[in-house]
Short mmCIF file of C-alpha atoms in Angstrom, two decimals:
data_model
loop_
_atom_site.label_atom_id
_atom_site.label_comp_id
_atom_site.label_asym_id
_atom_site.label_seq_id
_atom_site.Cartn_x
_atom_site.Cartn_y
_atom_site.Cartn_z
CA UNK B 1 16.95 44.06 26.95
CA UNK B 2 14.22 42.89 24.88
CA UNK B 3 15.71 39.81 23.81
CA UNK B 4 16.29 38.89 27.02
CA UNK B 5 12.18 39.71 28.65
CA UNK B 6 10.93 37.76 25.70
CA UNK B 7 13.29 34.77 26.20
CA UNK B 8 12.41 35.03 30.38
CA UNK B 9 8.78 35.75 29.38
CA UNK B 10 8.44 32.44 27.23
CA UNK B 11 10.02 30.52 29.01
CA UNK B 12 8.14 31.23 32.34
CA UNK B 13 4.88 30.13 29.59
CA UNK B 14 6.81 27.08 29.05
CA UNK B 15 6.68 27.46 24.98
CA UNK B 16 10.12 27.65 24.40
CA UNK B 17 13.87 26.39 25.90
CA UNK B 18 16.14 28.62 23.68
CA UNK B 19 19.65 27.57 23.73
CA UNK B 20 21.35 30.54 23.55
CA UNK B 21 24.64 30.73 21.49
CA UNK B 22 28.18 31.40 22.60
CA UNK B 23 28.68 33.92 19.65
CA UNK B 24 26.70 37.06 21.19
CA UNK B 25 26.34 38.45 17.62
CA UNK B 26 24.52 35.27 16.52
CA UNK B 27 22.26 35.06 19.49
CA UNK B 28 21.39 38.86 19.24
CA UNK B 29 20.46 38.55 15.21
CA UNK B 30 18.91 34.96 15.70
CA UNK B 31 17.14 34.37 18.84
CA UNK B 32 14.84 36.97 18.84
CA UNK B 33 13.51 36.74 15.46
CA UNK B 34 12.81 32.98 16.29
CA UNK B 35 11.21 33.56 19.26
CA UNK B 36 8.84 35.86 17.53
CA UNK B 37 8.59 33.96 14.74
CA UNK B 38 7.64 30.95 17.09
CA UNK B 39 5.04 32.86 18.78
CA UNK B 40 3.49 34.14 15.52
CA UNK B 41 2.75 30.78 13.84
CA UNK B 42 1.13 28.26 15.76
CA UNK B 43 3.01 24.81 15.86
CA UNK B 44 4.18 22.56 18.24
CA UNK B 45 7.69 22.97 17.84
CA UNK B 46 10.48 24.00 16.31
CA UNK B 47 14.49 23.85 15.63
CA UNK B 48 16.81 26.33 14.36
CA UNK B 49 20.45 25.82 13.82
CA UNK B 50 23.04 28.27 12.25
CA UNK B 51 26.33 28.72 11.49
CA UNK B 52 28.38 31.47 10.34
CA UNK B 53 32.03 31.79 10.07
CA UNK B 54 32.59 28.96 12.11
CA UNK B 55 30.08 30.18 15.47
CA UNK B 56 26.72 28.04 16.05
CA UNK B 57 23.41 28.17 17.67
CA UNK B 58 20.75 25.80 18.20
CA UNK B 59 17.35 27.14 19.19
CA UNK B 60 14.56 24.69 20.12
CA UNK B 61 10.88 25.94 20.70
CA UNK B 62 7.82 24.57 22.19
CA UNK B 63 7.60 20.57 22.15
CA UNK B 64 8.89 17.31 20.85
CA UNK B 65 5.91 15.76 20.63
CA UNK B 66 3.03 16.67 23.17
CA UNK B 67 2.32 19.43 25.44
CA UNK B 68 4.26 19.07 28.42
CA UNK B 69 7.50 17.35 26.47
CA UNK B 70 10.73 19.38 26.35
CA UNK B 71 12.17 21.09 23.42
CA UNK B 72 13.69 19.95 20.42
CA UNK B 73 17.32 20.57 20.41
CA UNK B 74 20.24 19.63 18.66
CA UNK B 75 20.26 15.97 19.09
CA UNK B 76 15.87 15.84 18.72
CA UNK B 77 15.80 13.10 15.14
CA UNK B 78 13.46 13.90 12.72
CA UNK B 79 13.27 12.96 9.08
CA UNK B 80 13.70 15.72 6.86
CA UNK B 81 12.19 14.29 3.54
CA UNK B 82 12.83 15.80 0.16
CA UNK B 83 16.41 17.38 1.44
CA UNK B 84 17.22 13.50 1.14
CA UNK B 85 17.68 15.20 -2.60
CA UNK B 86 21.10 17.10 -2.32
CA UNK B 87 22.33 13.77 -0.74
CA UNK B 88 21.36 11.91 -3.74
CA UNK B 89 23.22 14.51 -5.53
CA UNK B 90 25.83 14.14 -3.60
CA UNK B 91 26.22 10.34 -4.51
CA UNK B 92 25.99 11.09 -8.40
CA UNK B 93 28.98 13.96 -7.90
CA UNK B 94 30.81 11.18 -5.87
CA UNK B 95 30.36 8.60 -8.31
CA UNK B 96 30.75 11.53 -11.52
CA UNK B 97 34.17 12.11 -10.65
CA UNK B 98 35.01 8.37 -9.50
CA UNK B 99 34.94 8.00 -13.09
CA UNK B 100 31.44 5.01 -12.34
CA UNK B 101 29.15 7.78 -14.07
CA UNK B 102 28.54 10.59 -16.56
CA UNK B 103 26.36 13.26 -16.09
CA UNK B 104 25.45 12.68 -19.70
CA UNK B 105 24.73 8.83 -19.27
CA UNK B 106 21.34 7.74 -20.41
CA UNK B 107 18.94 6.48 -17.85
CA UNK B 108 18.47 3.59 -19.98
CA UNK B 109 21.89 3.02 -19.78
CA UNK B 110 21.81 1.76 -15.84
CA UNK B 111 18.04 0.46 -16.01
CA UNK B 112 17.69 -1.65 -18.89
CA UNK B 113 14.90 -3.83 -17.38
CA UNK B 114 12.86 -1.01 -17.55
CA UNK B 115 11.00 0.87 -20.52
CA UNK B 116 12.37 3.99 -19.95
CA UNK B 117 10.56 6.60 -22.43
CA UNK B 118 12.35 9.58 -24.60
CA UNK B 119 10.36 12.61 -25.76
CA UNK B 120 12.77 14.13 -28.45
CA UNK B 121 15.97 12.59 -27.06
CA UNK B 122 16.77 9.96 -24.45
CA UNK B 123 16.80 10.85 -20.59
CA UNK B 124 19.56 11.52 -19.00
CA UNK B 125 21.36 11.47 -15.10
CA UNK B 126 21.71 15.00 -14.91
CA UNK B 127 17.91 15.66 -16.48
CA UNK B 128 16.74 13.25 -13.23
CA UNK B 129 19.08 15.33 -10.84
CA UNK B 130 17.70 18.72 -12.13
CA UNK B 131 14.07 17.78 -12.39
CA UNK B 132 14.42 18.69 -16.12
CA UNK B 133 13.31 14.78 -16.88
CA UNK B 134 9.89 15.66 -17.90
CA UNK B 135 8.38 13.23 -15.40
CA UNK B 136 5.29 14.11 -13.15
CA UNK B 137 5.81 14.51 -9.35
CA UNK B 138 4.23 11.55 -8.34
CA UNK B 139 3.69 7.64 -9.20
CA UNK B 140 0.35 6.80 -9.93
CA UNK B 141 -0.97 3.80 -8.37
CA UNK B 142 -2.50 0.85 -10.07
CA UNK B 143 -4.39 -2.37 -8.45
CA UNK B 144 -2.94 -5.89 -9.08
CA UNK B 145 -5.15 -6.10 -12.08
CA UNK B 146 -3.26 -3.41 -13.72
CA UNK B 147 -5.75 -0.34 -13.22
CA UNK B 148 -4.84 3.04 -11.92
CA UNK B 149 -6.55 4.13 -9.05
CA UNK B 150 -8.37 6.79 -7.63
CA UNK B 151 -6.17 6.50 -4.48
CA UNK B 152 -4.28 9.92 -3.88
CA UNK B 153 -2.66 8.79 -0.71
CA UNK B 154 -0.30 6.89 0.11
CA UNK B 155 -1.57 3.12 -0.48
CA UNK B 156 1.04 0.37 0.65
CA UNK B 157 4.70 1.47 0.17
CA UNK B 158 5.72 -1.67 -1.16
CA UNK B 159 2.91 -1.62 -3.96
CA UNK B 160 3.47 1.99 -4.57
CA UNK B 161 7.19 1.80 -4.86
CA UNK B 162 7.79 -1.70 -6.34
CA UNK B 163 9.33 -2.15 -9.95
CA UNK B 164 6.25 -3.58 -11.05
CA UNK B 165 3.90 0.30 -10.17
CA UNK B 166 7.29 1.67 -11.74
CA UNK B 167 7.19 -0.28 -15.03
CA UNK B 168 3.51 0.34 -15.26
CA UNK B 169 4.03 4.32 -14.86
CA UNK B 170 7.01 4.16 -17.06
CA UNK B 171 5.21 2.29 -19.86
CA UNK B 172 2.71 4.74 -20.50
CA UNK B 173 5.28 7.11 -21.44
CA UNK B 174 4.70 10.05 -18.90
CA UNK B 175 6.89 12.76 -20.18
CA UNK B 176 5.37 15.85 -20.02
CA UNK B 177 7.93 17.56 -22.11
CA UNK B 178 11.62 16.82 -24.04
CA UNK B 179 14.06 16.07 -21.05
CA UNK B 180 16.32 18.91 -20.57
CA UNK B 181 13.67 21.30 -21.63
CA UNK B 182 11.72 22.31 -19.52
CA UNK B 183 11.24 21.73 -15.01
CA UNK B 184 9.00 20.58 -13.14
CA UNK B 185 9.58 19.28 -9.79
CA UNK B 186 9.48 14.94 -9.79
CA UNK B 187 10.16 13.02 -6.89
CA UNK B 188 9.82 10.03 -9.81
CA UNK B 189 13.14 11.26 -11.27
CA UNK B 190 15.10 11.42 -8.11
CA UNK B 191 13.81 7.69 -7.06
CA UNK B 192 14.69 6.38 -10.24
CA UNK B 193 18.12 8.40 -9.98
CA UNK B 194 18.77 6.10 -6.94
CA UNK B 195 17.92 3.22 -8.82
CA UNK B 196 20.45 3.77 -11.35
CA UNK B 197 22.98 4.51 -9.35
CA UNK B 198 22.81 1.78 -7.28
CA UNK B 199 22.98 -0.38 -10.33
CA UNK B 200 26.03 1.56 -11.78
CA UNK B 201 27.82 1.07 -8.34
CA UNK B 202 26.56 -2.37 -8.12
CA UNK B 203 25.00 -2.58 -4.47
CA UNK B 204 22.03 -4.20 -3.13
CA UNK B 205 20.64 -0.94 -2.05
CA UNK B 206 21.31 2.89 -2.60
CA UNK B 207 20.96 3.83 1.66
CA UNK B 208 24.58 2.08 1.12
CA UNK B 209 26.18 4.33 -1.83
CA UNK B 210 24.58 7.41 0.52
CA UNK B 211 26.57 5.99 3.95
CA UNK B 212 29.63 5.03 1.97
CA UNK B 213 29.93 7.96 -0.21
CA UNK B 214 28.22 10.80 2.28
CA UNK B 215 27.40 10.36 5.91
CA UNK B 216 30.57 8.56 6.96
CA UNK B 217 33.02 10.74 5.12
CA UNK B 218 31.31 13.49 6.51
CA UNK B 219 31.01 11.91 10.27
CA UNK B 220 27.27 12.37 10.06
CA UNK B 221 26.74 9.53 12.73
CA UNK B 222 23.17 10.76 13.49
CA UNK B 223 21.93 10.50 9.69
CA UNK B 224 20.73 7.14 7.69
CA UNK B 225 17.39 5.88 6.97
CA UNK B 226 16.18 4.18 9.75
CA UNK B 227 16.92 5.62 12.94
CA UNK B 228 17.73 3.76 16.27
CA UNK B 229 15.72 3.02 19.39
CA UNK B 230 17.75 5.22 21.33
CA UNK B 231 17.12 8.18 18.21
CA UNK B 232 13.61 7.09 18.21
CA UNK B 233 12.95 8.18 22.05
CA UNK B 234 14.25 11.47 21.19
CA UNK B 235 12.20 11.98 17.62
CA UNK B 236 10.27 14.95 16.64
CA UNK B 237 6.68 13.90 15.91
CA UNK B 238 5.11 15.52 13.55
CA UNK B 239 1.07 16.66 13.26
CA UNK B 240 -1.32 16.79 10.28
CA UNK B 241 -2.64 20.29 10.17
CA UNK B 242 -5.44 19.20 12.15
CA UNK B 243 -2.96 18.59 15.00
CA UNK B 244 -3.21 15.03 14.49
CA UNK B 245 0.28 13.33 15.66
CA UNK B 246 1.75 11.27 12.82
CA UNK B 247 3.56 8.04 13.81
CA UNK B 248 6.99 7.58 11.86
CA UNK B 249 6.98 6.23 8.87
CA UNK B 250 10.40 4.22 7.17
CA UNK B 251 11.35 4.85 3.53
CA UNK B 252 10.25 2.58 1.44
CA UNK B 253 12.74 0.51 -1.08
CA UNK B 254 13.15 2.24 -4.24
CA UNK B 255 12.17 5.58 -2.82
CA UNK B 256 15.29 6.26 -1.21
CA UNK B 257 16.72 8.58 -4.18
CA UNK B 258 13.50 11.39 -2.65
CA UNK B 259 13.27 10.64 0.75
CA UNK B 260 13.94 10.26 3.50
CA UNK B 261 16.35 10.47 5.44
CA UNK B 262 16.81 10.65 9.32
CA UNK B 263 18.78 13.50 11.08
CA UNK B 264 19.57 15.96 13.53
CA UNK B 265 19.83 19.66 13.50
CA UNK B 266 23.67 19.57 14.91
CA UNK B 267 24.26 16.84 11.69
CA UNK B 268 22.89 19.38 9.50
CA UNK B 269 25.33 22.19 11.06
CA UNK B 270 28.21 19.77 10.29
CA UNK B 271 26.88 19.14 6.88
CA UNK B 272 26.71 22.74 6.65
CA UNK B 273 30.14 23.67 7.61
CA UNK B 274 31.45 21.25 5.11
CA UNK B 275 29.40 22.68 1.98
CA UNK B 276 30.71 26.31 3.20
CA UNK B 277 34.18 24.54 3.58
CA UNK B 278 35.01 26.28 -0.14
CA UNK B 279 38.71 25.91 -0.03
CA UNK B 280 39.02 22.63 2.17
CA UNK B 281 40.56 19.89 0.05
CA UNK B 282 38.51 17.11 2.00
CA UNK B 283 35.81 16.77 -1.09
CA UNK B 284 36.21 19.52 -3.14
CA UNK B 285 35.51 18.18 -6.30
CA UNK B 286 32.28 16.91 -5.36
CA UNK B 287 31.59 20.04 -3.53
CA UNK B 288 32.16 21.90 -6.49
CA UNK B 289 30.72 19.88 -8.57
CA UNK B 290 27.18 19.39 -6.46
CA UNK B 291 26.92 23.18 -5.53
CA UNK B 292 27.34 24.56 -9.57
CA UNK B 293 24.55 25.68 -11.24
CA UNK B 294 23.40 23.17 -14.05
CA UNK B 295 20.22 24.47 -15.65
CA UNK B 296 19.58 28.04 -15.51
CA UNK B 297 15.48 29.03 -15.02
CA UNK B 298 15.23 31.70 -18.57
CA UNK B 299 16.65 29.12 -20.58
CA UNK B 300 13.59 26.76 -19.73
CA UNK B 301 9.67 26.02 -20.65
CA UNK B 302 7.53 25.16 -18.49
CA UNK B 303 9.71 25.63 -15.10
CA UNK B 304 7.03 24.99 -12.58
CA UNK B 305 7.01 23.57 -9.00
CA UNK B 306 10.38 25.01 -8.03
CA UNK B 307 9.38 28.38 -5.76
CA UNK B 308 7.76 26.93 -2.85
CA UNK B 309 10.87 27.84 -0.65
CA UNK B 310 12.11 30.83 -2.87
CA UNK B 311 12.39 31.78 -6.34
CA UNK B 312 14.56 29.62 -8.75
CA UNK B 313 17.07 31.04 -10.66
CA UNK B 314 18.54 28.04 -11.72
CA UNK B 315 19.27 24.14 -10.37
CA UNK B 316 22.65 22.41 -9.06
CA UNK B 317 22.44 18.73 -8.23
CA UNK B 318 19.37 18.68 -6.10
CA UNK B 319 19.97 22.29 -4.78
CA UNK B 320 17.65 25.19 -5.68
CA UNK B 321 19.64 28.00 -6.29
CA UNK B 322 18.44 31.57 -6.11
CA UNK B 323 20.78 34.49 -7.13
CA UNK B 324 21.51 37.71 -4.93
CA UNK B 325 19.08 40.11 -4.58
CA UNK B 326 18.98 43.72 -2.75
CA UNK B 327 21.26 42.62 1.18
CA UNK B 328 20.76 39.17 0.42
CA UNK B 329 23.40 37.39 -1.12
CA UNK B 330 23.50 34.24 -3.12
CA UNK B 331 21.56 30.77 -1.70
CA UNK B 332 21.54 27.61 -2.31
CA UNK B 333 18.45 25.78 -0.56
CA UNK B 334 16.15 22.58 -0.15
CA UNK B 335 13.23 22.26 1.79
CA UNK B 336 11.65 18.98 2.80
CA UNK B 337 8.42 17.45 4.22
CA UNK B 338 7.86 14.25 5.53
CA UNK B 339 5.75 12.19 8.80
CA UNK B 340 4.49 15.81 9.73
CA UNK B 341 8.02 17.53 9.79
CA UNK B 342 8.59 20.52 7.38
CA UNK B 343 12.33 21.08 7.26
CA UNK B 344 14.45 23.41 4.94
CA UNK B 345 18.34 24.14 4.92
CA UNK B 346 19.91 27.01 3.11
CA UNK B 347 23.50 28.35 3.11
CA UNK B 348 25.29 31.19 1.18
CA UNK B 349 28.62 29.61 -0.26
CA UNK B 350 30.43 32.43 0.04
CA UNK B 351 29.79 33.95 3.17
CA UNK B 352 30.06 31.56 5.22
CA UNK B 353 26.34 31.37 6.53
CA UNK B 354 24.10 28.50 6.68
CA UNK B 355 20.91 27.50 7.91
CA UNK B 356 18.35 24.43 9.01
CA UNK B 357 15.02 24.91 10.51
CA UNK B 358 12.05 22.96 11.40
CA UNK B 359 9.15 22.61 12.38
CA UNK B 360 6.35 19.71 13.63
CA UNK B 361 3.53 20.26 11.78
CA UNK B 362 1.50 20.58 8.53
CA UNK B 363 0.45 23.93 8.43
CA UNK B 364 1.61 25.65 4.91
CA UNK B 365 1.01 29.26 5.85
CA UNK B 366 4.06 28.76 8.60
CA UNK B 367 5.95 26.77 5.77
CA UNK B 368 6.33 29.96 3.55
CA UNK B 369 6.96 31.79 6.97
CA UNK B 370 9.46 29.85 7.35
CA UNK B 371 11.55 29.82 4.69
CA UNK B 372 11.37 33.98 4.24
CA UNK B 373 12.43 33.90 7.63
CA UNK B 374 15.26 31.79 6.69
CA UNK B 375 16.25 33.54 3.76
CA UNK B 376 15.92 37.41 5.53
CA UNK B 377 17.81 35.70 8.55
CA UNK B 378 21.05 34.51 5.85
CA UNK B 379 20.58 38.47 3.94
CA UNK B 380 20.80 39.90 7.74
CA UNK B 381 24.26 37.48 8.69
CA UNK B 382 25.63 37.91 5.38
CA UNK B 383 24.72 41.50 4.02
CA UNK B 384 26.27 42.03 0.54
#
């Protein structure tokens, strides 16, 4: 009975439109906790969308955009930034066992133009994939006369991202330690990861390799880049933690391999389903292949950067993987930020239980919030 009075009561206050799932057991165990955890932290809105054993919810919470807006739901676009990353891993698995690339392939290898630096040994695919590359987490910018700047925003994407801010980072040999050593979390190694495998597949662009290779394969018709005016009506704008409103910003060329892709919470169940799909044929060498652990956290030094959304135990291709621990079983997880939207998807592989959430606005305390909610809410679905 409580669920029920604090689902009437907020909706009578107008801050949330749950949509309640058709699996009683999932809307008893899920939409309560989200409605408290809504009320508790103080953004606009919010999405949550599970799945377990095959049943799904979507929850949506407060607003879209401004007061007064409806809820976010299923379909509600939003870009979901740095989980762009198991995508991009997804495209190196696909092209890994099309026989294109090796895990083991030097960087240099696929971007010869560009003065790729070693430390020890030469960087390699699956050091960029693992953020074991040794690379910093940003580009730094430089003016046209060749200067770094003092600029810790975001100047003009296409002076930020071109190959000529690249070559100038690149040249000054970055590397903070011996690829494969050490982690430390680089959106730098995942952009030029999407460089270089654009090259090895020879396309124009790598938004391509991830529609060829991922979102149509998968059916993901709601996911890509750039989304359309009829997505754009129905988009989740996100707030500085002022409560500014941030207007949408596109990805950039070149940083495509990071960020940032467009999508919906009822894509993300689908993509979901099909990484908990563990004995479905349709992909399951990539599957397998994205989802295995690749670097393992005891083995490295310095392994910084990685905890944000839980602790790391060790890496897959682009997932963060944290092993079981007390009720809750193994994850695999990514979170993502981007335009004001802090997203994060989480699933445990072999129980069938996965997880996206978001919410519309900057504020970090609700981030970590967030993702312990997450991670409590897969230990509760999937006890061990």
């Amino acid at each position: 009975m409580l669920n029920r009075f604090a689902v009437a009561l907020l909706a009578m206050t107008g801050l949330t439109q749950p949509l309640l799932a058709q699996d009683l057991f999932l809307d008893e165990t899920v939409g309560f906790p989200a409605d408290v955890f809504f009320i508790s932290n103080e953004v606009p809105g919010m999405v949550v969308a599970v799945t377990r054993q095959g049943e799904r919810a979507v929850y949506g919470f407060g607003t879209i955009a401004e007061k007064g807006d409806p809820a976010p739901n299923g379909d509600t676009t939003m870009r979901i930034g740095s989980i762009t990353k198991v995508f991009t891993g997804l495209v190196l698995a696909h092209l890994v066992t099309e026989g294109t690339v090796g895990l083991t392939d030097t960087l240099q290898q696929h971007l010869p133009d560009l003065p790729i630096p070693e430390r020890d040994h030469p960087i390699r695919l699956v050091d960029l994939v693992t953020h074991a590359a040794g690379f910093p987490h940003e580009l730094v910018v430089y003016d046209d006369g060749g200067d770094r700047t003092d600029d810790d925003g975001v100047p003009d994407d296409a002076s930020k991202y071109s190959i000529e801010n690249y070559r100038r980072n690149l040249e000054g040999n970055p590397l903070l330690f011996a690829p494969g050593t050490g982690m430390l979390y680089s959106n730098i190694g995942f952009d030029l990861l999407g460089m270089a495998l654009r090259e090895a597949a020879g396309v124009d662009d790598f938004s391509g390799l991830v529609t060829s290779r991922v979102l149509d394969p998968l059916g993901l018709e709601a996911t890509g880049y750039e989304p359309s005016e009829a997505a754009r009506a129905n988009m989740f704008t996100g707030h500085l933690w002022t409560g500014k409103p941030l207007p949408d910003r596109p990805t950039p060329p070149n940083n495509e391999g990071s960020s940032s892709l467009v999508t919906t919470a009822n894509d993300m169940l689908d993509f979901l389903e099909w990484n908990l799909a563990r004995f479905s044929p349709d992909g399951a060498e990539v599957r397998l292949l994205s989802q295995s652990p690749v670097l393992v956290r005891d083995a490295l030094s310095p392994a910084s950067n990685m905890d944000e959304s839980g602790h790391l135990d060790a890496i897959a291709l682009g997932w963060v993987v944290m092993w079981p621990e007390g009720d809750r079983p193994l994850i695999l997880q990514k979170s993502g930020l981007a335009n004001g939207v802090i997203s994060y998807i989480a699933f445990s592989p072999y129980r069938e239980v996965g997880i996206f959430i978001a919410i519309n606005k900057y504020d970090f305390p609700a981030v970590a919030a967030m993702t312990q909610f997450a991670n409590a809410l897969i230990g509760q679905l999937a006890p061990r």
